Amino acid sequence: MKIIHTIAELRDHLAAFKHTAFVPTMGNLHAGHLALVRQAKPLGDVVVVSIFVNRLQFLPHEDFDTYPRTWEADCQALEAAGCDVLFAPSERELYPEPQGFTVQPPTDLANMLEGHFRPGFFGGVCTVVMKLFACVQPSVALFGKKDYQQLMVIRRMVQQFAMPIEVIGGTTQRNDDGLALSSRNNYLSPTERQEAVQLSLALKAMADELRAGETDLAALENRAMQALEARGWKPDYLTARQRSNLQPPSATELASLLANSGLVLLAAARIGNTRLIDNLEI
Ligand code: PAF
């Protein structure tokens, strides 16, 4: 695996390849990232993974400074997973001057759910992903489905800017108990770690209620939030949305969306100081 820190060297190296498959990450890699790398392998003649903790997508009170940076372990894991090129630019390399040009995602998609609770987050994500795409010029880019809204926002960006990149979503990887893998799981105390699985269980319970014929979505969502609150969580949202656009479905659309696998249940909630997200397509 070749490790590259500058855009110039990356361009030079990648000039020899026709189809680049790209997995952008912020490091602290887990089995979810590595599954994306393996999925990328047959999709290009070279697989590039980037590690860059992107300041632009963190709010001032969030965990940019403490975000886990695990360089040695990440390099070893990437090498074993078959990564060909690790692109790890410094902040000065990627943002040599304050990033004045930014990507502003459309409000209908980016100001709800994660964007509502983390204003500016998707603008920061789109700006860095646009810039990484400009550096790597991939044919294919892979993102985990755990960040469901992020995947949709990036798909829409690529489509609206007519970028010649195929965006592929990778299945969420889970621990044996069902907890979705996330770099932020590292923040959990042992007790919180045991409790954390309740987020995915809450989504499953919502799915069961919908399949059993519940049509009052507001009541369903309230019950789910209250059940988590009673266990000590601070939920931001637990909600049923249309997969196509993340808009709330109307009660009349619900049955046909359910019959056609057109729904996704999304959740974000804080346990202790750690904010976890998860989702379930149904
Ligand atoms: O999902 C992530 O790890 C980040 O949001 C991404 C896509 C690498 C952009 O910084």
XYZ file of C-alpha atoms and ligand atoms in Angstrom:
292
model
C 0.000 0.000 0.000
C 1.344 3.386 -1.011
C 0.865 6.222 1.450
C 0.536 9.650 -0.134
C 0.208 12.988 1.649
C 0.121 15.522 -1.189
C -2.359 16.197 -3.980
C 0.453 16.512 -6.534
C 1.879 13.091 -5.715
C -1.590 11.541 -5.691
C -2.382 12.908 -9.187
C 0.978 11.740 -10.456
C 0.487 8.230 -9.067
C -3.116 7.835 -10.219
C -2.343 8.958 -13.784
C -1.298 5.359 -14.519
C -4.793 3.995 -13.753
C -8.050 4.222 -15.678
C -10.684 3.463 -13.035
C -10.197 4.545 -9.447
C -12.493 3.221 -6.709
C -12.534 5.574 -3.740
C -13.509 5.219 -0.073
C -13.360 8.539 1.812
C -13.022 8.213 5.599
C -12.049 10.169 8.681
C -9.944 7.266 9.956
C -10.430 5.298 13.179
C -11.403 2.511 10.856
C -13.708 -0.331 11.817
C -15.108 -3.363 9.992
C -17.663 -1.124 8.236
C -14.938 0.889 6.495
C -12.956 -2.249 5.689
C -16.026 -3.886 4.128
C -16.269 -0.821 1.842
C -12.622 -1.268 0.862
C -13.233 -4.923 -0.014
C -16.402 -3.977 -1.905
C -14.360 -1.372 -3.825
C -11.680 -3.856 -4.896
C -13.362 -5.274 -8.033
C -14.815 -1.882 -8.997
C -11.603 -0.175 -10.089
C -8.056 -0.941 -11.126
C -6.845 0.919 -8.050
C -8.499 1.423 -4.643
C -7.836 4.715 -2.872
C -8.875 5.326 0.743
C -8.577 8.811 2.210
C -8.137 9.599 5.881
C -8.893 13.203 6.707
C -10.673 14.508 9.791
C -12.599 17.344 8.201
C -12.889 20.350 10.487
C -15.588 21.909 8.271
C -18.197 19.305 9.222
C -17.865 19.691 13.006
C -19.843 22.289 14.967
C -17.772 24.356 17.428
C -18.992 22.297 20.428
C -18.450 18.939 18.701
C -15.605 16.449 18.949
C -13.155 17.604 16.227
C -10.217 17.817 18.649
C -10.953 14.536 20.399
C -12.103 12.572 17.320
C -10.105 9.333 17.604
C -6.981 9.342 15.426
C -5.536 5.830 15.146
C -3.005 6.107 12.321
C -0.911 2.949 12.900
C -3.886 0.627 13.344
C -5.661 2.212 10.350
C -2.638 1.664 8.082
C -2.354 -1.980 9.110
C -6.062 -2.635 8.647
C -6.135 -0.948 5.230
C -3.147 -2.885 4.013
C -4.806 -6.154 5.091
C -8.103 -5.177 3.438
C -6.407 -4.631 0.077
C -6.222 -0.838 -0.116
C -3.732 0.229 -2.819
C -3.313 3.910 -1.986
C -3.894 5.677 1.309
C -4.324 9.400 0.730
C -3.803 11.245 4.019
C -3.443 14.970 3.365
C -2.617 17.354 6.186
C -5.053 20.140 6.928
C -2.601 22.574 5.356
C -2.486 20.458 2.199
C -6.263 20.224 1.761
C -7.127 23.675 3.105
C -3.990 25.791 2.452
C -6.130 28.893 2.876
C -9.566 29.283 4.458
C -12.013 27.414 2.205
C -13.985 30.354 0.792
C -15.742 28.339 -1.904
C -18.105 25.859 -0.296
C -20.886 23.530 -1.430
C -24.309 24.430 -0.060
C -26.617 21.401 -0.268
C -30.327 22.027 -0.948
C -32.286 22.823 2.191
C -35.093 20.330 1.470
C -32.641 17.464 1.934
C -29.920 18.901 4.129
C -31.746 20.965 6.754
C -33.839 18.136 8.202
C -32.836 15.285 10.553
C -29.017 15.388 10.904
C -28.885 18.801 9.240
C -31.434 20.173 11.703
C -29.512 18.985 14.741
C -26.069 19.646 13.222
C -26.504 22.841 11.191
C -23.782 23.212 8.575
C -22.787 19.545 8.801
C -23.787 18.598 5.248
C -22.244 21.749 3.802
C -18.956 20.709 5.426
C -19.299 17.125 4.207
C -20.156 18.150 0.632
C -17.311 20.658 0.481
C -14.664 18.144 1.543
C -16.119 15.334 -0.570
C -16.188 17.646 -3.619
C -12.561 18.542 -2.957
C -11.507 14.933 -2.392
C -13.312 13.967 -5.602
C -11.340 16.691 -7.417
C -8.086 15.249 -6.030
C -8.839 11.555 -6.563
C -11.093 11.773 -9.652
C -12.678 8.404 -8.946
C -15.021 6.469 -11.239
C -16.709 4.938 -8.211
C -17.042 6.188 -4.628
C -18.343 4.158 -1.698
C -20.063 5.432 1.448
C -21.615 3.501 4.330
C -25.398 3.352 4.565
C -25.224 3.982 8.301
C -24.886 7.660 7.383
C -28.026 7.323 5.309
C -28.784 11.003 4.814
C -25.126 11.730 4.022
C -25.226 9.099 1.277
C -28.363 10.704 -0.193
C -26.919 14.201 -0.036
C -23.731 13.051 -1.795
C -25.699 11.158 -4.459
C -27.718 14.307 -5.146
C -24.566 16.459 -5.274
C -22.912 14.126 -7.766
C -26.066 14.020 -9.873
C -26.693 17.798 -9.854
C -23.068 18.672 -10.641
C -23.049 15.969 -13.370
C -19.931 14.426 -11.873
C -18.901 11.226 -13.694
C -18.837 9.186 -10.492
C -20.942 6.211 -9.498
C -21.901 6.483 -5.822
C -22.386 3.156 -4.054
C -23.817 2.581 -0.572
C -22.301 -0.159 1.605
C -24.384 -2.232 4.014
C -24.144 -1.176 7.656
C -21.887 -3.540 9.620
C -23.060 -4.443 13.127
C -21.714 -5.972 16.295
C -23.167 -9.353 17.268
C -25.820 -7.686 19.423
C -26.915 -5.449 16.518
C -25.170 -2.180 17.415
C -24.153 -0.422 14.184
C -20.373 -0.032 13.956
C -19.252 3.566 14.397
C -16.050 5.313 15.366
C -18.034 7.057 18.090
C -18.827 3.693 19.771
C -15.309 4.032 21.189
C -16.583 6.803 23.451
C -19.072 4.502 25.225
C -18.450 3.295 28.779
C -19.022 -0.476 29.299
C -22.509 0.210 30.690
C -23.362 2.573 27.833
C -22.015 0.032 25.345
C -24.456 -2.573 26.716
C -27.321 -0.116 26.493
C -26.370 1.168 23.019
C -28.033 -1.726 21.204
C -31.400 -0.299 22.290
C -31.210 2.194 19.426
C -31.377 -0.519 16.764
C -33.959 -2.402 18.843
C -36.113 0.748 18.929
C -35.996 0.888 15.118
C -36.950 -2.794 14.899
C -39.873 -2.198 17.285
C -41.070 0.688 15.088
C -40.832 -1.556 12.017
C -42.881 -4.247 13.775
C -45.589 -1.736 14.690
C -45.762 -0.432 11.129
C -45.986 -3.947 9.731
C -48.748 -4.666 12.255
C -50.779 -1.833 10.724
C -49.926 1.311 12.740
C -50.679 4.364 10.580
C -50.384 7.166 13.145
C -46.736 8.064 12.573
C -46.638 10.901 15.095
C -47.887 8.566 17.829
C -45.446 5.840 16.757
C -42.491 8.226 16.802
C -43.501 9.701 20.167
C -43.768 6.250 21.724
C -40.341 5.295 20.401
C -38.760 8.514 21.705
C -40.427 8.152 25.101
C -39.336 4.520 25.438
C -35.708 5.529 24.878
C -36.037 8.549 27.175
C -37.325 6.245 29.915
C -34.053 4.298 29.615
C -31.994 7.472 30.054
C -31.391 8.383 26.400
C -31.797 11.857 24.895
C -33.268 11.181 21.465
C -33.050 13.805 18.692
C -35.359 11.874 16.371
C -36.801 8.450 15.652
C -38.793 8.745 12.486
C -40.225 6.942 9.457
C -39.364 8.546 6.103
C -39.668 7.797 2.414
C -36.487 6.233 1.112
C -36.620 8.251 -2.103
C -36.419 11.744 -0.572
C -36.445 11.372 3.241
C -39.752 13.255 3.429
C -42.375 12.055 5.934
C -44.902 9.768 4.227
C -48.597 10.630 4.434
C -50.871 8.122 6.181
C -52.443 7.267 2.807
C -49.064 6.461 1.189
C -47.920 4.317 4.069
C -49.382 0.968 3.008
C -48.001 1.107 -0.517
C -44.591 2.344 0.691
C -44.462 -0.561 3.140
C -45.498 -3.045 0.457
C -42.806 -1.718 -1.900
C -39.905 -1.476 0.579
C -40.080 2.304 0.250
C -39.544 3.306 3.863
C -36.515 3.964 6.024
C -36.581 4.406 9.783
C -33.937 6.810 11.059
C -32.751 7.501 14.584
C -30.313 9.761 16.386
C -30.004 9.783 20.140
C -27.502 10.609 22.812
C -26.467 8.171 25.495
C -24.322 9.879 28.104
C -22.152 12.233 26.048
C -22.173 10.110 22.910
C -24.514 10.764 20.004
C -25.315 7.648 17.965
C -27.245 7.308 14.709
C -28.773 4.300 13.019
C -31.348 3.420 10.397
C -33.370 0.525 9.059
C -34.739 0.163 5.536
C -38.104 -1.562 5.495
O -18.570 9.665 6.704
C -17.462 10.190 6.922
O -16.549 9.574 7.478
C -17.233 11.629 6.500
O -18.392 12.380 6.636
C -16.650 11.765 5.092
C -17.621 11.262 4.030
C -15.345 10.998 4.977
C -16.370 13.239 4.785
O -15.467 13.785 5.706
